[in-house]
Amino acid sequence: MAKLITVFGATGTQGGSVANALLEDQDFKVRAVTRNASSDKAKALQAKGAEVVTASLDDPSTLGPALQGAHGVFVLTNYWEHMDQEREIKQGKAIADAAKAAGVLHVVFSGLENVQKIAGFPCPHFDAKGQIEEYMTSIELPVTFVRYSSFYENYISSLKPQKQKGGTYVLGVPMEGAAMDIVSAGDMGPAVRTIFKNRAQWIRKAVGFSGDRITIQQTADILSKHLAPKVFKASDMTADAFAQLCFPGADDLGNMFKFYRLHNPDRSVELTRQLHPAAKSFDTWVAENKEVLQKSLE
């Protein structure tokens, strides 16, 4: 009999990829959780066979019904929606408690490291997920932690290259020459599906997703190759200087890049490809997304 998996964030990039991958496999049924069941993305999932339900991590009373009868659950929390670390931790604990109460056999949580504990400096959007991981472990939840790298998709949005006076585009990623793991968030649904299919192998383990590990100049060179005649180059900004920029969350992101550079968190291209052999390299992803990248730079 097909196993029911409840997918939170099912209309977003991460959750949508997971929901769609599970819907392609007859071993699974999908209950897609959204706050807006009438959205186009929710209707598209419904058309593919998903059960669409409304629930919110801010309202624990909605979580039990969303998990009722579920074998597994994919859950993520979004720090950037409210930029409130305590609120994110509260959300994570609420879904952990609800999953425990519902007897869910396999939780897959999109987590991250506790940077404050590891490195001694704060990185709230990491630290919140790190504390949620610790709580899930403490209550002996049957959980697998999946830790995504920085997203390829960020180069279309939050890390969009900035055009300089001379016409060159600069990638404002302050890795100071170090290589960085990156991955297509929208490409990892099949990897999560493999984890759900092999519960015994992955329970109570952490998996670091990476589609590629390259320097920012190598990233720029790939963009230059595919988006010619536009030319891209790496920023010479340091992570500490980035943290001083005047936009909300700059200090958080600056410390994230410092953590990536100094502590080399455990992400694995090899393991990611074992879980999803078709996981794209950055070069392949750029080739496939040339039009949307070009449009974002206009």
PDB file of C-alpha atoms in Angstrom:
ATOM      1  CA  MET A   1       0.000   0.000   0.000  1.00  0.00           C
ATOM      2  CA  ALA A   2       1.251   3.496  -0.847  1.00  0.00           C
ATOM      3  CA  LYS A   3       2.704   5.414   2.095  1.00  0.00           C
ATOM      4  CA  LEU A   4       1.221   8.836   2.849  1.00  0.00           C
ATOM      5  CA  ILE A   5       3.801  11.630   3.146  1.00  0.00           C
ATOM      6  CA  THR A   6       2.751  15.052   4.425  1.00  0.00           C
ATOM      7  CA  VAL A   7       4.812  17.788   2.737  1.00  0.00           C
ATOM      8  CA  PHE A   8       5.036  21.227   4.315  1.00  0.00           C
ATOM      9  CA  GLY A   9       5.965  24.165   2.108  1.00  0.00           C
ATOM     10  CA  ALA A  10       4.567  22.166  -0.807  1.00  0.00           C
ATOM     11  CA  THR A  11       4.094  25.232  -3.021  1.00  0.00           C
ATOM     12  CA  GLY A  12       7.652  26.493  -2.452  1.00  0.00           C
ATOM     13  CA  THR A  13      10.917  25.510  -4.131  1.00  0.00           C
ATOM     14  CA  GLN A  14      12.114  22.866  -1.649  1.00  0.00           C
ATOM     15  CA  GLY A  15       8.751  21.429  -0.662  1.00  0.00           C
ATOM     16  CA  GLY A  16       7.387  21.616  -4.201  1.00  0.00           C
ATOM     17  CA  SER A  17      10.303  19.589  -5.514  1.00  0.00           C
ATOM     18  CA  VAL A  18       9.719  16.953  -2.826  1.00  0.00           C
ATOM     19  CA  ALA A  19       5.956  16.814  -3.421  1.00  0.00           C
ATOM     20  CA  ASN A  20       6.382  16.454  -7.185  1.00  0.00           C
ATOM     21  CA  ALA A  21       9.050  13.748  -6.840  1.00  0.00           C
ATOM     22  CA  LEU A  22       6.844  11.727  -4.483  1.00  0.00           C
ATOM     23  CA  LEU A  23       3.829  12.114  -6.783  1.00  0.00           C
ATOM     24  CA  GLU A  24       5.856  10.487  -9.572  1.00  0.00           C
ATOM     25  CA  ASP A  25       6.290   7.319  -7.464  1.00  0.00           C
ATOM     26  CA  GLN A  26       3.430   4.875  -6.950  1.00  0.00           C
ATOM     27  CA  ASP A  27       4.855   3.898  -3.558  1.00  0.00           C
ATOM     28  CA  PHE A  28       3.709   7.242  -2.136  1.00  0.00           C
ATOM     29  CA  LYS A  29       0.643   9.400  -1.676  1.00  0.00           C
ATOM     30  CA  VAL A  30       1.112  13.095  -0.961  1.00  0.00           C
ATOM     31  CA  ARG A  31      -0.702  15.412   1.417  1.00  0.00           C
ATOM     32  CA  ALA A  32       0.453  18.883   0.408  1.00  0.00           C
ATOM     33  CA  VAL A  33       0.334  21.488   3.162  1.00  0.00           C
ATOM     34  CA  THR A  34      -0.157  25.125   2.221  1.00  0.00           C
ATOM     35  CA  ARG A  35      -1.624  28.246   3.760  1.00  0.00           C
ATOM     36  CA  ASN A  36      -3.438  29.042   0.499  1.00  0.00           C
ATOM     37  CA  ALA A  37      -5.177  26.022  -1.016  1.00  0.00           C
ATOM     38  CA  SER A  38      -6.590  28.138  -3.847  1.00  0.00           C
ATOM     39  CA  SER A  39      -3.193  29.181  -5.249  1.00  0.00           C
ATOM     40  CA  ASP A  40      -2.179  28.074  -8.742  1.00  0.00           C
ATOM     41  CA  LYS A  41       0.645  25.930  -7.347  1.00  0.00           C
ATOM     42  CA  ALA A  42      -1.697  24.218  -4.880  1.00  0.00           C
ATOM     43  CA  LYS A  43      -4.216  23.527  -7.664  1.00  0.00           C
ATOM     44  CA  ALA A  44      -1.414  22.100  -9.850  1.00  0.00           C
ATOM     45  CA  LEU A  45      -0.434  19.655  -7.092  1.00  0.00           C
ATOM     46  CA  GLN A  46      -4.063  18.680  -6.632  1.00  0.00           C
ATOM     47  CA  ALA A  47      -4.356  18.026 -10.369  1.00  0.00           C
ATOM     48  CA  LYS A  48      -1.385  15.646 -10.101  1.00  0.00           C
ATOM     49  CA  GLY A  49      -3.116  13.673  -7.358  1.00  0.00           C
ATOM     50  CA  ALA A  50      -2.052  15.360  -4.116  1.00  0.00           C
ATOM     51  CA  GLU A  51      -4.441  15.908  -1.248  1.00  0.00           C
ATOM     52  CA  VAL A  52      -4.150  19.634  -0.457  1.00  0.00           C
ATOM     53  CA  VAL A  53      -4.741  20.789   3.123  1.00  0.00           C
ATOM     54  CA  THR A  54      -4.387  24.090   4.923  1.00  0.00           C
ATOM     55  CA  ALA A  55      -2.171  24.303   8.017  1.00  0.00           C
ATOM     56  CA  SER A  56       0.322  26.678   9.622  1.00  0.00           C
ATOM     57  CA  LEU A  57       3.395  26.038  11.743  1.00  0.00           C
ATOM     58  CA  ASP A  58       2.303  29.079  13.784  1.00  0.00           C
ATOM     59  CA  ASP A  59      -0.955  27.323  14.729  1.00  0.00           C
ATOM     60  CA  PRO A  60      -0.227  23.976  16.436  1.00  0.00           C
ATOM     61  CA  SER A  61      -3.940  23.080  16.387  1.00  0.00           C
ATOM     62  CA  THR A  62      -3.722  22.660  12.585  1.00  0.00           C
ATOM     63  CA  LEU A  63      -0.734  20.316  12.661  1.00  0.00           C
ATOM     64  CA  GLY A  64      -2.356  17.165  14.106  1.00  0.00           C
ATOM     65  CA  PRO A  65      -4.975  16.927  11.323  1.00  0.00           C
ATOM     66  CA  ALA A  66      -2.272  17.538   8.678  1.00  0.00           C
ATOM     67  CA  LEU A  67      -0.268  14.590  10.063  1.00  0.00           C
ATOM     68  CA  GLN A  68      -3.128  12.180  10.794  1.00  0.00           C
ATOM     69  CA  GLY A  69      -2.416   8.804   9.199  1.00  0.00           C
ATOM     70  CA  ALA A  70       0.878   9.948   7.668  1.00  0.00           C
ATOM     71  CA  HIS A  71       3.816   7.536   7.443  1.00  0.00           C
ATOM     72  CA  GLY A  72       6.255  10.402   6.919  1.00  0.00           C
ATOM     73  CA  VAL A  73       6.541  14.174   6.834  1.00  0.00           C
ATOM     74  CA  PHE A  74       8.859  16.583   5.038  1.00  0.00           C
ATOM     75  CA  VAL A  75       9.122  19.842   6.926  1.00  0.00           C
ATOM     76  CA  LEU A  76      11.023  23.078   6.556  1.00  0.00           C
ATOM     77  CA  THR A  77      10.912  26.343   8.478  1.00  0.00           C
ATOM     78  CA  ASN A  78      11.490  29.736   6.868  1.00  0.00           C
ATOM     79  CA  TYR A  79      13.529  32.153   8.989  1.00  0.00           C
ATOM     80  CA  TRP A  80      13.498  34.813   6.268  1.00  0.00           C
ATOM     81  CA  GLU A  81       9.721  35.204   6.310  1.00  0.00           C
ATOM     82  CA  HIS A  82       9.758  36.900   9.719  1.00  0.00           C
ATOM     83  CA  MET A  83      13.483  37.068  10.579  1.00  0.00           C
ATOM     84  CA  ASP A  84      12.625  35.942  14.089  1.00  0.00           C
ATOM     85  CA  GLN A  85      14.825  33.165  15.468  1.00  0.00           C
ATOM     86  CA  GLU A  86      12.632  32.389  18.470  1.00  0.00           C
ATOM     87  CA  ARG A  87       9.542  32.179  16.279  1.00  0.00           C
ATOM     88  CA  GLU A  88      11.273  29.725  13.944  1.00  0.00           C
ATOM     89  CA  ILE A  89      12.389  27.549  16.865  1.00  0.00           C
ATOM     90  CA  LYS A  90       8.830  27.588  18.226  1.00  0.00           C
ATOM     91  CA  GLN A  91       7.519  26.469  14.812  1.00  0.00           C
ATOM     92  CA  GLY A  92      10.056  23.639  14.639  1.00  0.00           C
ATOM     93  CA  LYS A  93       9.251  22.400  18.134  1.00  0.00           C
ATOM     94  CA  ALA A  94       5.528  22.519  17.354  1.00  0.00           C
ATOM     95  CA  ILE A  95       5.843  20.270  14.298  1.00  0.00           C
ATOM     96  CA  ALA A  96       8.240  17.965  16.166  1.00  0.00           C
ATOM     97  CA  ASP A  97       5.743  17.559  19.008  1.00  0.00           C
ATOM     98  CA  ALA A  98       2.874  17.053  16.565  1.00  0.00           C
ATOM     99  CA  ALA A  99       4.788  14.399  14.608  1.00  0.00           C
ATOM    100  CA  LYS A 100       5.655  12.584  17.827  1.00  0.00           C
ATOM    101  CA  ALA A 101       2.038  12.689  18.993  1.00  0.00           C
ATOM    102  CA  ALA A 102       0.760  11.461  15.611  1.00  0.00           C
ATOM    103  CA  GLY A 103       3.170   8.521  15.589  1.00  0.00           C
ATOM    104  CA  VAL A 104       4.820   9.589  12.326  1.00  0.00           C
ATOM    105  CA  LEU A 105       7.476   6.960  11.474  1.00  0.00           C
ATOM    106  CA  HIS A 106       9.841   9.137   9.428  1.00  0.00           C
ATOM    107  CA  VAL A 107      10.401  12.895   9.681  1.00  0.00           C
ATOM    108  CA  VAL A 108      12.690  14.513   7.117  1.00  0.00           C
ATOM    109  CA  PHE A 109      13.629  17.984   8.355  1.00  0.00           C
ATOM    110  CA  SER A 110      15.417  20.605   6.272  1.00  0.00           C
ATOM    111  CA  GLY A 111      17.917  21.603   8.932  1.00  0.00           C
ATOM    112  CA  LEU A 112      21.272  23.358   9.307  1.00  0.00           C
ATOM    113  CA  GLU A 113      24.144  23.547  11.785  1.00  0.00           C
ATOM    114  CA  ASN A 114      24.122  25.517  15.048  1.00  0.00           C
ATOM    115  CA  VAL A 115      26.803  28.039  14.034  1.00  0.00           C
ATOM    116  CA  GLN A 116      26.816  29.820  17.394  1.00  0.00           C
ATOM    117  CA  LYS A 117      27.686  26.542  19.130  1.00  0.00           C
ATOM    118  CA  ILE A 118      30.240  25.403  16.529  1.00  0.00           C
ATOM    119  CA  ALA A 119      31.949  28.650  15.570  1.00  0.00           C
ATOM    120  CA  GLY A 120      31.204  31.037  18.442  1.00  0.00           C
ATOM    121  CA  PHE A 121      29.444  33.698  16.356  1.00  0.00           C
ATOM    122  CA  PRO A 122      25.721  34.056  15.616  1.00  0.00           C
ATOM    123  CA  CYS A 123      24.035  33.074  12.370  1.00  0.00           C
ATOM    124  CA  PRO A 124      20.330  33.166  13.276  1.00  0.00           C
ATOM    125  CA  HIS A 125      18.885  31.429  10.203  1.00  0.00           C
ATOM    126  CA  PHE A 126      21.304  28.529  10.759  1.00  0.00           C
ATOM    127  CA  ASP A 127      21.165  28.579  14.558  1.00  0.00           C
ATOM    128  CA  ALA A 128      17.372  28.295  14.700  1.00  0.00           C
ATOM    129  CA  LYS A 129      17.402  25.165  12.544  1.00  0.00           C
ATOM    130  CA  GLY A 130      20.341  23.792  14.533  1.00  0.00           C
ATOM    131  CA  GLN A 131      18.351  24.178  17.751  1.00  0.00           C
ATOM    132  CA  ILE A 132      15.313  22.536  16.127  1.00  0.00           C
ATOM    133  CA  GLU A 133      17.535  19.598  15.110  1.00  0.00           C
ATOM    134  CA  GLU A 134      18.745  19.335  18.704  1.00  0.00           C
ATOM    135  CA  TYR A 135      15.181  19.363  20.022  1.00  0.00           C
ATOM    136  CA  MET A 136      14.041  16.701  17.546  1.00  0.00           C
ATOM    137  CA  THR A 137      16.958  14.526  18.621  1.00  0.00           C
ATOM    138  CA  SER A 138      16.219  15.105  22.326  1.00  0.00           C
ATOM    139  CA  ILE A 139      12.635  13.826  22.008  1.00  0.00           C
ATOM    140  CA  GLU A 140      13.888  10.780  20.040  1.00  0.00           C
ATOM    141  CA  LEU A 141      11.963  11.658  16.909  1.00  0.00           C
ATOM    142  CA  PRO A 142      12.598   9.219  14.013  1.00  0.00           C
ATOM    143  CA  VAL A 143      14.208  11.940  11.900  1.00  0.00           C
ATOM    144  CA  THR A 144      16.613  12.431   9.023  1.00  0.00           C
ATOM    145  CA  PHE A 145      18.173  15.885   8.698  1.00  0.00           C
ATOM    146  CA  VAL A 146      18.769  17.138   5.162  1.00  0.00           C
ATOM    147  CA  ARG A 147      21.042  20.177   5.007  1.00  0.00           C
ATOM    148  CA  TYR A 148      20.898  22.101   1.762  1.00  0.00           C
ATOM    149  CA  SER A 149      23.824  24.149   0.490  1.00  0.00           C
ATOM    150  CA  SER A 150      23.413  27.671  -0.861  1.00  0.00           C
ATOM    151  CA  PHE A 151      20.967  27.498  -3.769  1.00  0.00           C
ATOM    152  CA  TYR A 152      21.760  27.901  -7.473  1.00  0.00           C
ATOM    153  CA  GLU A 153      18.384  29.657  -7.601  1.00  0.00           C
ATOM    154  CA  ASN A 154      19.759  32.454  -5.389  1.00  0.00           C
ATOM    155  CA  TYR A 155      21.637  33.784  -8.434  1.00  0.00           C
ATOM    156  CA  ILE A 156      18.229  34.707  -9.863  1.00  0.00           C
ATOM    157  CA  SER A 157      17.028  36.368  -6.645  1.00  0.00           C
ATOM    158  CA  SER A 158      18.870  37.290  -3.447  1.00  0.00           C
ATOM    159  CA  LEU A 159      22.388  36.870  -4.893  1.00  0.00           C
ATOM    160  CA  LYS A 160      21.597  38.263  -8.343  1.00  0.00           C
ATOM    161  CA  PRO A 161      24.845  39.551  -9.944  1.00  0.00           C
ATOM    162  CA  GLN A 162      25.163  43.340  -9.815  1.00  0.00           C
ATOM    163  CA  LYS A 163      26.103  45.310 -12.922  1.00  0.00           C
ATOM    164  CA  GLN A 164      29.097  47.629 -12.508  1.00  0.00           C
ATOM    165  CA  LYS A 165      29.817  50.888 -14.368  1.00  0.00           C
ATOM    166  CA  GLY A 166      32.113  49.138 -16.832  1.00  0.00           C
ATOM    167  CA  GLY A 167      29.390  46.610 -17.683  1.00  0.00           C
ATOM    168  CA  THR A 168      30.881  43.667 -15.792  1.00  0.00           C
ATOM    169  CA  TYR A 169      28.605  41.818 -13.373  1.00  0.00           C
ATOM    170  CA  VAL A 170      29.915  41.111  -9.870  1.00  0.00           C
ATOM    171  CA  LEU A 171      28.863  38.118  -7.755  1.00  0.00           C
ATOM    172  CA  GLY A 172      28.519  39.523  -4.260  1.00  0.00           C
ATOM    173  CA  VAL A 173      29.414  36.284  -2.481  1.00  0.00           C
ATOM    174  CA  PRO A 174      32.252  36.963  -0.010  1.00  0.00           C
ATOM    175  CA  MET A 175      33.996  33.585   0.086  1.00  0.00           C
ATOM    176  CA  GLU A 176      37.463  35.177  -0.169  1.00  0.00           C
ATOM    177  CA  GLY A 177      38.736  32.652  -2.710  1.00  0.00           C
ATOM    178  CA  ALA A 178      37.419  29.526  -0.960  1.00  0.00           C
ATOM    179  CA  ALA A 179      35.234  26.943  -2.691  1.00  0.00           C
ATOM    180  CA  MET A 180      31.576  26.766  -1.676  1.00  0.00           C
ATOM    181  CA  ASP A 181      29.005  23.985  -1.948  1.00  0.00           C
ATOM    182  CA  ILE A 182      25.936  24.917  -3.975  1.00  0.00           C
ATOM    183  CA  VAL A 183      22.885  22.969  -5.090  1.00  0.00           C
ATOM    184  CA  SER A 184      19.639  23.341  -6.986  1.00  0.00           C
ATOM    185  CA  ALA A 185      16.962  23.341  -4.287  1.00  0.00           C
ATOM    186  CA  GLY A 186      14.429  22.466  -6.958  1.00  0.00           C
ATOM    187  CA  ASP A 187      16.519  19.450  -7.959  1.00  0.00           C
ATOM    188  CA  MET A 188      16.584  17.711  -4.581  1.00  0.00           C
ATOM    189  CA  GLY A 189      13.075  16.268  -4.422  1.00  0.00           C
ATOM    190  CA  PRO A 190      14.227  12.913  -5.854  1.00  0.00           C
ATOM    191  CA  ALA A 191      17.044  12.792  -3.268  1.00  0.00           C
ATOM    192  CA  VAL A 192      14.517  13.248  -0.459  1.00  0.00           C
ATOM    193  CA  ARG A 193      12.307  10.593  -2.091  1.00  0.00           C
ATOM    194  CA  THR A 194      15.232   8.128  -1.971  1.00  0.00           C
ATOM    195  CA  ILE A 195      15.615   8.869   1.752  1.00  0.00           C
ATOM    196  CA  PHE A 196      11.903   8.168   2.335  1.00  0.00           C
ATOM    197  CA  LYS A 197      12.191   4.913   0.331  1.00  0.00           C
ATOM    198  CA  ASN A 198      15.121   3.748   2.482  1.00  0.00           C
ATOM    199  CA  ARG A 199      14.026   4.743   5.972  1.00  0.00           C
ATOM    200  CA  ALA A 200      16.162   2.221   7.864  1.00  0.00           C
ATOM    201  CA  GLN A 201      19.341   3.426   6.148  1.00  0.00           C
ATOM    202  CA  TRP A 202      18.828   7.148   6.815  1.00  0.00           C
ATOM    203  CA  ILE A 203      16.972   7.370  10.119  1.00  0.00           C
ATOM    204  CA  ARG A 204      18.727   9.577  12.716  1.00  0.00           C
ATOM    205  CA  LYS A 205      21.373  10.681  10.207  1.00  0.00           C
ATOM    206  CA  ALA A 206      22.251  14.035   8.633  1.00  0.00           C
ATOM    207  CA  VAL A 207      22.722  14.363   4.870  1.00  0.00           C
ATOM    208  CA  GLY A 208      24.482  17.380   3.370  1.00  0.00           C
ATOM    209  CA  PHE A 209      23.217  18.144  -0.136  1.00  0.00           C
ATOM    210  CA  SER A 210      25.641  19.562  -2.736  1.00  0.00           C
ATOM    211  CA  GLY A 211      25.365  19.632  -6.504  1.00  0.00           C
ATOM    212  CA  ASP A 212      28.735  21.292  -6.987  1.00  0.00           C
ATOM    213  CA  ARG A 213      31.679  22.639  -5.020  1.00  0.00           C
ATOM    214  CA  ILE A 214      33.371  25.542  -6.804  1.00  0.00           C
ATOM    215  CA  THR A 215      34.928  28.925  -6.088  1.00  0.00           C
ATOM    216  CA  ILE A 216      32.998  32.118  -6.785  1.00  0.00           C
ATOM    217  CA  GLN A 217      35.355  32.922  -9.681  1.00  0.00           C
ATOM    218  CA  GLN A 218      34.608  29.497 -11.177  1.00  0.00           C
ATOM    219  CA  THR A 219      30.911  30.292 -10.681  1.00  0.00           C
ATOM    220  CA  ALA A 220      31.446  33.602 -12.498  1.00  0.00           C
ATOM    221  CA  ASP A 221      33.335  31.877 -15.323  1.00  0.00           C
ATOM    222  CA  ILE A 222      30.413  29.465 -15.873  1.00  0.00           C
ATOM    223  CA  LEU A 223      27.956  32.362 -16.019  1.00  0.00           C
ATOM    224  CA  SER A 224      30.251  34.213 -18.451  1.00  0.00           C
ATOM    225  CA  LYS A 225      30.425  31.130 -20.698  1.00  0.00           C
ATOM    226  CA  HIS A 226      26.683  30.660 -20.950  1.00  0.00           C
ATOM    227  CA  LEU A 227      25.512  34.280 -20.805  1.00  0.00           C
ATOM    228  CA  ALA A 228      28.091  35.816 -23.171  1.00  0.00           C
ATOM    229  CA  PRO A 229      28.723  38.553 -24.105  1.00  0.00           C
ATOM    230  CA  LYS A 230      27.985  39.412 -20.454  1.00  0.00           C
ATOM    231  CA  VAL A 231      31.076  39.034 -18.251  1.00  0.00           C
ATOM    232  CA  PHE A 232      30.973  38.035 -14.584  1.00  0.00           C
ATOM    233  CA  LYS A 233      33.595  38.169 -11.840  1.00  0.00           C
ATOM    234  CA  ALA A 234      33.911  37.352  -8.152  1.00  0.00           C
ATOM    235  CA  SER A 235      33.636  40.080  -5.538  1.00  0.00           C
ATOM    236  CA  ASP A 236      36.751  40.966  -3.543  1.00  0.00           C
ATOM    237  CA  MET A 237      34.595  41.805  -0.506  1.00  0.00           C
ATOM    238  CA  THR A 238      35.305  40.008   2.772  1.00  0.00           C
ATOM    239  CA  ALA A 239      32.589  38.306   4.811  1.00  0.00           C
ATOM    240  CA  ASP A 240      33.137  40.820   7.628  1.00  0.00           C
ATOM    241  CA  ALA A 241      32.645  43.725   5.216  1.00  0.00           C
ATOM    242  CA  PHE A 242      29.524  42.051   3.786  1.00  0.00           C
ATOM    243  CA  ALA A 243      28.113  41.791   7.321  1.00  0.00           C
ATOM    244  CA  GLN A 244      28.309  45.597   7.593  1.00  0.00           C
ATOM    245  CA  LEU A 245      26.123  46.227   4.522  1.00  0.00           C
ATOM    246  CA  CYS A 246      22.922  48.155   5.127  1.00  0.00           C
ATOM    247  CA  PHE A 247      20.157  45.654   4.491  1.00  0.00           C
ATOM    248  CA  PRO A 248      18.222  43.398   6.887  1.00  0.00           C
ATOM    249  CA  GLY A 249      20.057  40.131   7.495  1.00  0.00           C
ATOM    250  CA  ALA A 250      23.439  41.259   6.109  1.00  0.00           C
ATOM    251  CA  ASP A 251      25.190  40.342   9.365  1.00  0.00           C
ATOM    252  CA  ASP A 252      23.499  36.929   9.366  1.00  0.00           C
ATOM    253  CA  LEU A 253      24.555  36.188   5.765  1.00  0.00           C
ATOM    254  CA  GLY A 254      28.062  37.557   6.289  1.00  0.00           C
ATOM    255  CA  ASN A 255      28.520  35.143   9.190  1.00  0.00           C
ATOM    256  CA  MET A 256      27.089  32.313   7.078  1.00  0.00           C
ATOM    257  CA  PHE A 257      29.768  32.861   4.428  1.00  0.00           C
ATOM    258  CA  LYS A 258      32.422  33.049   7.159  1.00  0.00           C
ATOM    259  CA  PHE A 259      31.146  29.753   8.560  1.00  0.00           C
ATOM    260  CA  TYR A 260      31.260  28.146   5.101  1.00  0.00           C
ATOM    261  CA  ARG A 261      34.856  29.309   4.625  1.00  0.00           C
ATOM    262  CA  LEU A 262      36.281  28.601   8.072  1.00  0.00           C
ATOM    263  CA  HIS A 263      34.371  25.475   9.104  1.00  0.00           C
ATOM    264  CA  ASN A 264      33.690  23.678   5.807  1.00  0.00           C
ATOM    265  CA  PRO A 265      30.310  22.179   6.812  1.00  0.00           C
ATOM    266  CA  ASP A 266      29.690  18.599   5.747  1.00  0.00           C
ATOM    267  CA  ARG A 267      28.104  18.634   2.276  1.00  0.00           C
ATOM    268  CA  SER A 268      28.785  15.894  -0.260  1.00  0.00           C
ATOM    269  CA  VAL A 269      28.457  15.960  -4.052  1.00  0.00           C
ATOM    270  CA  GLU A 270      29.169  12.213  -4.107  1.00  0.00           C
ATOM    271  CA  LEU A 271      26.481  11.329  -1.546  1.00  0.00           C
ATOM    272  CA  THR A 272      23.990  13.678  -3.208  1.00  0.00           C
ATOM    273  CA  ARG A 273      24.545  11.896  -6.542  1.00  0.00           C
ATOM    274  CA  GLN A 274      24.086   8.506  -4.870  1.00  0.00           C
ATOM    275  CA  LEU A 275      20.678   9.701  -3.704  1.00  0.00           C
ATOM    276  CA  HIS A 276      19.844  11.427  -6.997  1.00  0.00           C
ATOM    277  CA  PRO A 277      22.161  10.452  -9.879  1.00  0.00           C
ATOM    278  CA  ALA A 278      20.729  13.199 -12.110  1.00  0.00           C
ATOM    279  CA  ALA A 279      21.588  15.995  -9.650  1.00  0.00           C
ATOM    280  CA  LYS A 280      22.771  18.897 -11.798  1.00  0.00           C
ATOM    281  CA  SER A 281      26.167  20.555 -11.693  1.00  0.00           C
ATOM    282  CA  PHE A 282      26.088  24.355 -11.713  1.00  0.00           C
ATOM    283  CA  ASP A 283      27.269  24.340 -15.328  1.00  0.00           C
ATOM    284  CA  THR A 284      24.343  22.137 -16.396  1.00  0.00           C
ATOM    285  CA  TRP A 285      21.851  24.158 -14.357  1.00  0.00           C
ATOM    286  CA  VAL A 286      22.992  27.459 -15.906  1.00  0.00           C
ATOM    287  CA  ALA A 287      22.780  25.939 -19.398  1.00  0.00           C
ATOM    288  CA  GLU A 288      19.203  24.847 -18.671  1.00  0.00           C
ATOM    289  CA  ASN A 289      18.204  28.191 -17.107  1.00  0.00           C
ATOM    290  CA  LYS A 290      19.882  30.672 -19.458  1.00  0.00           C
ATOM    291  CA  GLU A 291      16.660  32.465 -20.321  1.00  0.00           C
ATOM    292  CA  VAL A 292      15.484  33.043 -16.749  1.00  0.00           C
ATOM    293  CA  LEU A 293      18.998  34.156 -15.739  1.00  0.00           C
ATOM    294  CA  GLN A 294      19.160  36.595 -18.666  1.00  0.00           C
ATOM    295  CA  LYS A 295      15.733  37.968 -17.808  1.00  0.00           C
ATOM    296  CA  SER A 296      16.683  38.491 -14.154  1.00  0.00           C
ATOM    297  CA  LEU A 297      19.620  40.683 -15.240  1.00  0.00           C
ATOM    298  CA  GLU A 298      17.531  42.962 -17.484  1.00  0.00           C
TER     299      GLU A 298
END
